[in-house]
Coordinates of C-alpha atoms in Angstrom, one line a residue:
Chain A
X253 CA 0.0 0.0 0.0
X254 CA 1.2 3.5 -1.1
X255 CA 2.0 6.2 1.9
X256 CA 0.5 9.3 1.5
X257 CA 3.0 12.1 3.0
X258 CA 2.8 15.8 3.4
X259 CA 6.0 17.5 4.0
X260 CA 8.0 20.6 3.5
X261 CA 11.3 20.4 1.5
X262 CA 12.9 23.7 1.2
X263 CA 10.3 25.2 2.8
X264 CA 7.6 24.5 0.3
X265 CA 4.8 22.5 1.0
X266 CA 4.7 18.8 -0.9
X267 CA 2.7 15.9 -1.0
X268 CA 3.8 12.8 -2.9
X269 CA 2.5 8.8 -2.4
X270 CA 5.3 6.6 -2.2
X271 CA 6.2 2.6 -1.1
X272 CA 7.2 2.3 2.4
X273 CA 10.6 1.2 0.9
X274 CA 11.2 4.4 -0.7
X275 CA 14.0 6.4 0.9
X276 CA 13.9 10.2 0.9
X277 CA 16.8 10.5 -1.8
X278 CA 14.6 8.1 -3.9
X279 CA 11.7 10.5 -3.7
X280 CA 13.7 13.6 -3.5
X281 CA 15.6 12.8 -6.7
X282 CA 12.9 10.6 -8.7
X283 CA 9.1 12.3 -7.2
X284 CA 10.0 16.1 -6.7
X285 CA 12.8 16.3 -9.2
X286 CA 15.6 17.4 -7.2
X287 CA 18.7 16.0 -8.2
X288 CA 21.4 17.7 -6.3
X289 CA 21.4 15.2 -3.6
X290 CA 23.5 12.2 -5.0
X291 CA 23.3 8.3 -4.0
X292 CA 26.6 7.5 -3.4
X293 CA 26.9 4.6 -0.9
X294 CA 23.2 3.9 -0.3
X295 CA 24.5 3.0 3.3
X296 CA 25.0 6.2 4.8
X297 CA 29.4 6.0 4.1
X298 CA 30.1 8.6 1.9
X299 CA 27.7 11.8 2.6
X300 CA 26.8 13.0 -0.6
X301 CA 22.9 12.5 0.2
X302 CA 23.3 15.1 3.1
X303 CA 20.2 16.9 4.0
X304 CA 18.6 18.2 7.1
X305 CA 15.4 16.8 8.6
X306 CA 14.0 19.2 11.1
X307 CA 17.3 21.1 10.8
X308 CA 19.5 17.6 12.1
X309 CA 22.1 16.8 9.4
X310 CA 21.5 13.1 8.0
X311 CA 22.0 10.8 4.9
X312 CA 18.5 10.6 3.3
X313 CA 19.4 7.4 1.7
X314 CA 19.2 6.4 5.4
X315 CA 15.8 8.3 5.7
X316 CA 12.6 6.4 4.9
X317 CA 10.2 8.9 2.9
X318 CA 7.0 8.4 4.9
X319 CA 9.4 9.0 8.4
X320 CA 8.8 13.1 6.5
X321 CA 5.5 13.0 7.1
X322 CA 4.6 16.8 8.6
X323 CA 8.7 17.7 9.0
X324 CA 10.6 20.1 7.4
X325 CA 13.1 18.9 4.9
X326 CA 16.3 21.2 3.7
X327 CA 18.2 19.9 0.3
X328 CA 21.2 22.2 -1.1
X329 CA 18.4 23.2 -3.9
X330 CA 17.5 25.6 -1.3
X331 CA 20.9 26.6 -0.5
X332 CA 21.6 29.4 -3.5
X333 CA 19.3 32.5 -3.8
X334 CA 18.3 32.8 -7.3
X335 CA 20.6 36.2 -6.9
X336 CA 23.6 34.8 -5.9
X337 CA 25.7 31.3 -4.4
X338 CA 26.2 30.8 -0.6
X339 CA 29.6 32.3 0.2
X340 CA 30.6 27.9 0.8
X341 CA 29.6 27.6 -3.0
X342 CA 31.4 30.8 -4.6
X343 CA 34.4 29.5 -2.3
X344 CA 34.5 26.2 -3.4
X345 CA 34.7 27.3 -6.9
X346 CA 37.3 30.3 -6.2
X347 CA 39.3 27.6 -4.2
X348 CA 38.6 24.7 -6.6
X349 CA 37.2 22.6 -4.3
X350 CA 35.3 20.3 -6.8
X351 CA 36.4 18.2 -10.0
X352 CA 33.5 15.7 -10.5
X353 CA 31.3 17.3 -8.2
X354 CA 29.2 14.5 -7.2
X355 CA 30.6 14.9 -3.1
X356 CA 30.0 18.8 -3.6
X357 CA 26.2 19.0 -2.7
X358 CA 27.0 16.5 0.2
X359 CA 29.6 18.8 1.6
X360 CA 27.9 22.3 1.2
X361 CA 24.6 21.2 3.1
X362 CA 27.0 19.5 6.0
X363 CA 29.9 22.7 6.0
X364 CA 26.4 24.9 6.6
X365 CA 24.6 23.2 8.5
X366 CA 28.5 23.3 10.8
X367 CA 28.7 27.2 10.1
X368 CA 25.4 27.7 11.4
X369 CA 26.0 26.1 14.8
X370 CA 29.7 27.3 15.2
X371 CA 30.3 30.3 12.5
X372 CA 34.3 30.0 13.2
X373 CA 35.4 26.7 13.3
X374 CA 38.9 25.4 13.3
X375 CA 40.5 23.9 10.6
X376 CA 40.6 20.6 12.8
X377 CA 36.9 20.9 13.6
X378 CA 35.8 21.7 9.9
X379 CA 37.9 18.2 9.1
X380 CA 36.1 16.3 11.8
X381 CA 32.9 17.6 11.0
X382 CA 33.3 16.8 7.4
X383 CA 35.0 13.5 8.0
X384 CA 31.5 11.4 6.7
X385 CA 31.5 13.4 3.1
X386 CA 33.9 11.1 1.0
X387 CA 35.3 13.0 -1.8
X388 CA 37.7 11.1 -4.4
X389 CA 39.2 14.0 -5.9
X390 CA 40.1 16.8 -4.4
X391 CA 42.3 15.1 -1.3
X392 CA 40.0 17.4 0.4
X393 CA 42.1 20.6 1.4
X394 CA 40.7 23.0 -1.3
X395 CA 37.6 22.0 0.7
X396 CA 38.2 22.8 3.4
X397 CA 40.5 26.1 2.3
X398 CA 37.1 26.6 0.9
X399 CA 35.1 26.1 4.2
X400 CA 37.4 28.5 6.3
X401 CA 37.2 30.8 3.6
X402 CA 33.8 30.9 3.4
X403 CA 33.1 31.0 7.4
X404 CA 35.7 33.9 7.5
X405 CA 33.4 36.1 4.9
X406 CA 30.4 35.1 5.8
X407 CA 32.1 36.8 9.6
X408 CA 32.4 39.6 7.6
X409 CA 36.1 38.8 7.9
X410 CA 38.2 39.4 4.7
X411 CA 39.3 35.8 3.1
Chain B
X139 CA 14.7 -3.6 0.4
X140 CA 11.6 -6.2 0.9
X141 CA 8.1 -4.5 1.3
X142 CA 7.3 -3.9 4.5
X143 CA 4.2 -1.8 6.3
X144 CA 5.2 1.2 8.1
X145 CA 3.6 2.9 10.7
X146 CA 4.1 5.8 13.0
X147 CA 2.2 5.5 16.7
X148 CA 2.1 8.8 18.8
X149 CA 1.6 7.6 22.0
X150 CA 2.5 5.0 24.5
X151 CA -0.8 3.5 24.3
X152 CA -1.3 3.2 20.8
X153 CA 2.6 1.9 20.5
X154 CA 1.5 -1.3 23.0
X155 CA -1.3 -2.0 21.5
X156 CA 0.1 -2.0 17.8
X157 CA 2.7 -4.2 19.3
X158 CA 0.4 -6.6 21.0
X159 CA -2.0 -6.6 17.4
X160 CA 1.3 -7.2 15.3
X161 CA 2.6 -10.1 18.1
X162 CA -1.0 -11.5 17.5
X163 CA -0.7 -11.6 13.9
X164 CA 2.1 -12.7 13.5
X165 CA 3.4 -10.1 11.8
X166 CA 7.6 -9.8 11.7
X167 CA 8.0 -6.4 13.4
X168 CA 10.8 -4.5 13.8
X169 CA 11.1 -1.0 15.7
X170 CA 12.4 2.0 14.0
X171 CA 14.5 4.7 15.5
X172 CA 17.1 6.6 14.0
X173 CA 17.6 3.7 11.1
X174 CA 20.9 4.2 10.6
X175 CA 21.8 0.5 11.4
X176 CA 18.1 -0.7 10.5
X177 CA 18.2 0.5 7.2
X178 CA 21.5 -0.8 6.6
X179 CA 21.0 -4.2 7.4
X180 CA 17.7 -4.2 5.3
X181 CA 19.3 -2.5 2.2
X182 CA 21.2 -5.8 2.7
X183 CA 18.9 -8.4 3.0
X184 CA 19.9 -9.1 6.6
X185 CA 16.4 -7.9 7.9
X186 CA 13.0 -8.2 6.2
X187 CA 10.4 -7.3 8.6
X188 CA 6.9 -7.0 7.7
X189 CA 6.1 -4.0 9.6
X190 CA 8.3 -1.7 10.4
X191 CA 7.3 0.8 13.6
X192 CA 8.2 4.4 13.8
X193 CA 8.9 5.1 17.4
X194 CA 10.0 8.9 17.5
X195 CA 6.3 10.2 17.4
X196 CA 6.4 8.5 20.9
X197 CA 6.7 11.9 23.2
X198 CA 8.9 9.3 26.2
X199 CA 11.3 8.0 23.5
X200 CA 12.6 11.6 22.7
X201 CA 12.7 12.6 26.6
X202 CA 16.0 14.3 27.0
X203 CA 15.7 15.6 30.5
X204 CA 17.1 15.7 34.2
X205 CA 13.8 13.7 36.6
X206 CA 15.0 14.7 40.1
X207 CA 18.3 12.8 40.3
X208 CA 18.3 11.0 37.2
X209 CA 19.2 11.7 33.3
X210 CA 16.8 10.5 31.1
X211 CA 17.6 10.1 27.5
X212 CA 14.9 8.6 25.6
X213 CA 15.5 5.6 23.2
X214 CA 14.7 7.6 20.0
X215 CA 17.0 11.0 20.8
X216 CA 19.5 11.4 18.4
X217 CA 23.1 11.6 19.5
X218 CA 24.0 14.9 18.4
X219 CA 21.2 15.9 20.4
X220 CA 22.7 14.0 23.2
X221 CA 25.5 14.9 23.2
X222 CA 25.1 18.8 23.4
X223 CA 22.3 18.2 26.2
X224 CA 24.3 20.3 28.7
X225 CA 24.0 17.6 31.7
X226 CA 25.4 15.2 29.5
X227 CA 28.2 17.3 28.5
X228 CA 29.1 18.5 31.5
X229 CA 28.5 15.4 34.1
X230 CA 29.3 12.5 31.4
X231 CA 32.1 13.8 29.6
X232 CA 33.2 10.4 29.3
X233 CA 29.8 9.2 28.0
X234 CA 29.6 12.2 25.4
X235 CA 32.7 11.5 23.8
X236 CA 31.6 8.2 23.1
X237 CA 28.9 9.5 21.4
X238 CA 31.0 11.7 19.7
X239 CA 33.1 8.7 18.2
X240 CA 29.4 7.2 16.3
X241 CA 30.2 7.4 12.5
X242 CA 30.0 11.0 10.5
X243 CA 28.3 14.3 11.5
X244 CA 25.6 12.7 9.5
X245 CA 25.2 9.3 11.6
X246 CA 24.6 11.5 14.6
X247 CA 21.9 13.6 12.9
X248 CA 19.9 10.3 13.1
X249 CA 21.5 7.3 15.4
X250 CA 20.0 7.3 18.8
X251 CA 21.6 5.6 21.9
X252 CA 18.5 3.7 21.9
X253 CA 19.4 2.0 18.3
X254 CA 22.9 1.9 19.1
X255 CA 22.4 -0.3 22.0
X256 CA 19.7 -2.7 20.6
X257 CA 21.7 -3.0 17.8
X258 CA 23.9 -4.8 20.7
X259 CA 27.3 -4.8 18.3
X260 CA 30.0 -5.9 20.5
X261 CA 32.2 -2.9 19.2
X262 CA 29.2 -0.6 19.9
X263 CA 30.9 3.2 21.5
X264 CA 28.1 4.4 23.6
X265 CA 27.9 0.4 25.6
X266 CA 30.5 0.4 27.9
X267 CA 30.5 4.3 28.5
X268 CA 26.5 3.6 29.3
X269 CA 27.2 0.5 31.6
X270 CA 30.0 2.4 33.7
X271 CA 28.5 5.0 34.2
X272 CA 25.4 2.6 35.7
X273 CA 22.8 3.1 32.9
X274 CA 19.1 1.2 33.2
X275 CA 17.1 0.6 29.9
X276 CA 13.5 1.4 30.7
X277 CA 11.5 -1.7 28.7
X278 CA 7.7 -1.0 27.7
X279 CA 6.4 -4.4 28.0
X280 CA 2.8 -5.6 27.3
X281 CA 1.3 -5.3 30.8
X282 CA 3.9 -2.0 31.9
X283 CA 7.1 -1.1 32.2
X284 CA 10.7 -3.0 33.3
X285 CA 13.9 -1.5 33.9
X286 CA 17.1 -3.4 33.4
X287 CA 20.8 -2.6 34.0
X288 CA 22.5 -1.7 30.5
X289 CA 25.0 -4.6 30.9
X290 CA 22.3 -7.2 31.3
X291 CA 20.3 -5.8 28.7
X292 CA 23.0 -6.9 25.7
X293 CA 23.0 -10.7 25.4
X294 CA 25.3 -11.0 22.6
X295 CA 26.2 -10.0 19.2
X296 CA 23.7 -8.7 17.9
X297 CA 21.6 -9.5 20.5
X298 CA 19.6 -8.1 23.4
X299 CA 17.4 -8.7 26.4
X300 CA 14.2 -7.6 24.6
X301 CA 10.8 -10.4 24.4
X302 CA 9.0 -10.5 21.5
X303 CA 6.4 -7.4 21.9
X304 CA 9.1 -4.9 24.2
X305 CA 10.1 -2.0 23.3
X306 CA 13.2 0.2 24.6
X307 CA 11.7 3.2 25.8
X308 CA 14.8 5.3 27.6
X309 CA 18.3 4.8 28.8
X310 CA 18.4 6.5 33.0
X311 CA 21.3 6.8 35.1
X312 CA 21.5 8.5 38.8
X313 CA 22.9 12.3 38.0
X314 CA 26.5 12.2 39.6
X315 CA 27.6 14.0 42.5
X316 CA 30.8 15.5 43.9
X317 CA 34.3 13.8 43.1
X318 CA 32.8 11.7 40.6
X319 CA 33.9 11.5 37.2
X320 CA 33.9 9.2 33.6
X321 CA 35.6 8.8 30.7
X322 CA 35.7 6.5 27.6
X323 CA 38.4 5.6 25.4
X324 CA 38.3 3.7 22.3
X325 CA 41.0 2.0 20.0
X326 CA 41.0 2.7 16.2
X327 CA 43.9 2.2 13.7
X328 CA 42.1 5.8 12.0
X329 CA 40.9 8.5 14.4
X330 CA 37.3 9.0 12.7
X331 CA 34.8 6.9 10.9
X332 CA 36.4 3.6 12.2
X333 CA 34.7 0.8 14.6
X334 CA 36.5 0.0 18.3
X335 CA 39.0 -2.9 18.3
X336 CA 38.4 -2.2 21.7
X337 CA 36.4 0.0 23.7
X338 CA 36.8 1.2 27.7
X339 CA 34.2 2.9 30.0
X340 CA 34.5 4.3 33.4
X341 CA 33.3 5.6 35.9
X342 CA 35.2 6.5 39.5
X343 CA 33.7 8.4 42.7
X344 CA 36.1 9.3 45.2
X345 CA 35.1 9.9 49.2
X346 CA 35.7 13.1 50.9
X347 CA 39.5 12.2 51.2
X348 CA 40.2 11.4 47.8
X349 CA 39.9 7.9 48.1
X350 CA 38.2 5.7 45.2
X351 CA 35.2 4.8 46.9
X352 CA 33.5 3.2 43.8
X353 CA 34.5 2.6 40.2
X354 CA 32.7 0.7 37.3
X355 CA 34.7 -0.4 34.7
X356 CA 33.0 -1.7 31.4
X357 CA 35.3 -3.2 28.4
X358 CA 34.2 -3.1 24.9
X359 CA 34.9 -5.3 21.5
X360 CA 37.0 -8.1 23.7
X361 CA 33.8 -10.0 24.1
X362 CA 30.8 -10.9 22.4
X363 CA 29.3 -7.6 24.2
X364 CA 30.0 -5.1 26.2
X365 CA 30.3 -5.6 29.8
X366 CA 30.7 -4.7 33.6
X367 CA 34.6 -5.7 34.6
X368 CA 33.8 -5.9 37.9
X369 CA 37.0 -7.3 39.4
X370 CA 39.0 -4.8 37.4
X371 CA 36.7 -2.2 39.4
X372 CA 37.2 -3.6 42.7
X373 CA 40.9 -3.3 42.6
X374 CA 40.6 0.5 42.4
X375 CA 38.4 0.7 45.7
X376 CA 40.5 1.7 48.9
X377 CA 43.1 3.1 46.7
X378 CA 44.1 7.0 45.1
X379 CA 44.6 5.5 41.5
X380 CA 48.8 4.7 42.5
X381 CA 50.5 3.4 39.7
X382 CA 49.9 0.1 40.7
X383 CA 46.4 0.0 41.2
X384 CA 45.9 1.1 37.8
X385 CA 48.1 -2.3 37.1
X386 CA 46.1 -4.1 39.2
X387 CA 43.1 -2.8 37.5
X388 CA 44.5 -3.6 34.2
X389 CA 45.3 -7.1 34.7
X390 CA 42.0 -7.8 36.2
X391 CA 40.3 -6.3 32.8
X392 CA 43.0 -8.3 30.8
X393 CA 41.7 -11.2 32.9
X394 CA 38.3 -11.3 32.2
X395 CA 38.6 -10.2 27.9
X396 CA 37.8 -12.6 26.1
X397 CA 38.5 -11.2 22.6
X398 CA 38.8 -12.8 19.1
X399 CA 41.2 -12.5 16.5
X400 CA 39.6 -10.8 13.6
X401 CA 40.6 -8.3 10.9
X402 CA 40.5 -5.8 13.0
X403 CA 43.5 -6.9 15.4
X404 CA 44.5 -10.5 16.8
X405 CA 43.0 -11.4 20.5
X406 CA 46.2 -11.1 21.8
X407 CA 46.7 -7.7 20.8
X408 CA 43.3 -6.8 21.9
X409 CA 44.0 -8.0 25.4
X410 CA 47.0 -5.7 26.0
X411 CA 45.5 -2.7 24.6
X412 CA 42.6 -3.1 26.4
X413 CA 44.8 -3.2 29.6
X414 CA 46.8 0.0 28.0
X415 CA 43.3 1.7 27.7
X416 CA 41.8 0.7 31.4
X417 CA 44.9 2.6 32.8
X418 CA 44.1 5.7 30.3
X419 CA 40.8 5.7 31.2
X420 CA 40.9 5.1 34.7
X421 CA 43.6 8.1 34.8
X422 CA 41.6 10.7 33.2
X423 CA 38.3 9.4 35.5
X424 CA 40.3 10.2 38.5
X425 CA 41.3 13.8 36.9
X426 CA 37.8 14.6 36.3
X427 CA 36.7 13.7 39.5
X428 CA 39.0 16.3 40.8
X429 CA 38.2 18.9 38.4
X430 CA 35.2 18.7 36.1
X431 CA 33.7 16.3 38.9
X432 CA 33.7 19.2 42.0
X433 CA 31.0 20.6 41.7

């Protein structure tokens, strides 16, 4: 029998019917059309589903879609104004943080959701935090050049 | 993953009774918390329940709150809440670093200390740091409720004390008081995103002249689970934590591992370092019962 589920993702209300079995990535990426969250892993490894449920950072391939039902949902889609990038996006391009850019979604909804609670992290803490977004690119320290940078402007600190 | 029926009870009553319907039935049912081990194992094939029940809607699984003299943490409460829940943080420092050590940022979004210790692995951080520091899981059962120590409540791997039709509800412990302190320590060949080869919890309380009046020791990934060392505890009683108590204490928890050789490190190696870790631990205990611990 199909769940019926109303939820909020990016803080528009949706309503969607979907198997038990589906996972919020499936119904994020296949239902609503929002492809930025990537399956990776599928076992909650590699961080490049990251979203936040009710503002708590998780993997929704590790997120069944009818557990949504009547919470709030944040996917990077919501991340970017349609004016400009999140200062974590410009920087990651200005730093090169990305080649394939599968992990890069993964990482800009973690390193915000980390800003948010602690806007001046160390570079050790913004390596710990991140430790659960695999990236097989970059060797990872234009990220997090990226992630200081960006937590520095968005202080209103020159980077 | 197999289809399955999922539902989402809101109350205590309406949990029971869904339990006691589903136990009547038949029905395979398996209890849902932060899924992050759940989901896992089902994506697998190593679990194909029929129903699966939701329990965060249930207001007593997502307690987080100080009752009196007792910390309550309900089953369902994820550990990143957990872990910043200032009682935690400042009287179970030990207990919140284990936490801490649960998979990514992500993981602790979602993984409750609930799910982490039905899941019962043997290698499981938040066990031993739960047992020293003298946890009880609070069991819904079908006529009421049942409380059970932490380290009777794991059975084996995988395993746990838990009928058919019982629910954990909340982990509680007695909030300490002065000259107390606990601390867990965990060996990995990585510092993040690695499981424990071994795994030590403890918990010291010193008398009003500095003397270890009690001290729960709890050893992790040397068994098949986690448990209550209660020899290696008993030979820090009477004494200040000298150097050779800590020995004492050491051999005792080297005494009563019984660890297996598995990728992870070879049961002889296991023994030592667990003995290596019971004097770390112990030793920062005993700090934080001088420091953190005075309150």
């Amino acid at each position: 029998m199909k769940v019926h589920v109303q939820t909020e993702v990016n803080g528009e209300a949706v309503e969607f019917l979907c198997d038990p079995t589906t996972t919020l990535l499936e119904v994020l990426r296949d239902n609503l059309g929002l492809r930025g969250s990537k399956e990776g892993c599928g076992t909650g490894d590699c961080g490049a589903c990251s979203v936040e449920l009710d503002g708590a950072l998780a993997c929704s391939c590790l997120i069944l879609a009818a557990e949504t039902q009547g919470r709030s949902v944040a996917t990077i889609e919501g991340v970017a104004t349609p004016e400009a990038l999140h200062p974590l996006q410009s920087h990651l391009l200005k730093s090169a943080g990305l080649q394939c850019g599968v992990c890069t979604p993964g990482i800009v909804v973690a390193a915000k959701h980390l800003l948010e609670q602690d806007p001046n992290p160390t570079e050790e803490a913004v390596r710990y935090f991140l430790a659960g977004n695999l990236c097989r690119c970059t060797g990872y320290d234009k990220i997090i050049r990226a992630v200081l940078d960006a937590a520095a402007e968005m202080r209103g600190e020159a980077a | 993953m197999q289809g399955f029926a999922y539902e989402a009870p809101s109350s205590l009553e309406a949990l029971r009774a869904r339990l006691a319907a589903a136990q009547g039935a038949g029905e395979l049912t398996q209890v849902l918390a932060g899924g992050t081990d759940l989901l896992v194992q089902m994506k697998q094939g190593q679990r194909a329940p029929g129903l699966i029940l939701d329990i965060k809607r249930v207001g007593e699984t997502q307690a987080l709150a100080v009752d009196g003299d007792t910390l309550v943490i309900g089953a369902s409460v994820p550990a990143a809440k957990a872990k910043a829940f200032p009682l935690v943080a400042e009287a179970f420092p030990g207990l919140a670093h284990a936490i801490d050590l649960i998979g990514s940022s992500q993981i602790q979004g979602r993984a409750s200390l609930g799910g982490n210790l039905c899941n019962a692995s043997p290698a499981g951080d938040t066990i031993p740091a739960l047992i020293a520091n003298g946890f009880e899981a609070q069991i819904l059962t079908a006529e009421g409720l049942r409380t059970l120590p932490v380290e009777a409540f794991v059975t084996g791997v995988g395993k746990n004390a838990l009928a058919a039709g019982e629910v954990l509800l909340a982990l509680q412990a007695p909030v300490p008081g002065p000259r107390s302190g606990d601390a867990y320590q965990r060996f990995t060949p990585r510092t993040e995103m690695d499981i424990a080869v071994v795994g030590v919890g403890a918990r010291l309380t010193l008398d009003d002249a500095g003397v270890i009046a009690s001290a729960r020791i709890a050893l992790g990934a040397v068994a098949p689970h986690a448990f209550l060392a209660e020899a290696a505890g008993a030979a820090l009683v009477g004494t200040r934590g000298e150097p050779e108590a800590l020995e004492a204490a050491a051999a005792a928890a080297m005494e009563a591992a019984k660890p297996i050789s598995d990728k992870r490190g070879s049961a002889d190696f296991r023994r030592r370092i667990c003995g290596v870790l019971v004097k770390r631990v112990v030793a920062q205990a005993l700090e934080r019962c001088t420091t953190e611990g005075a309150k």
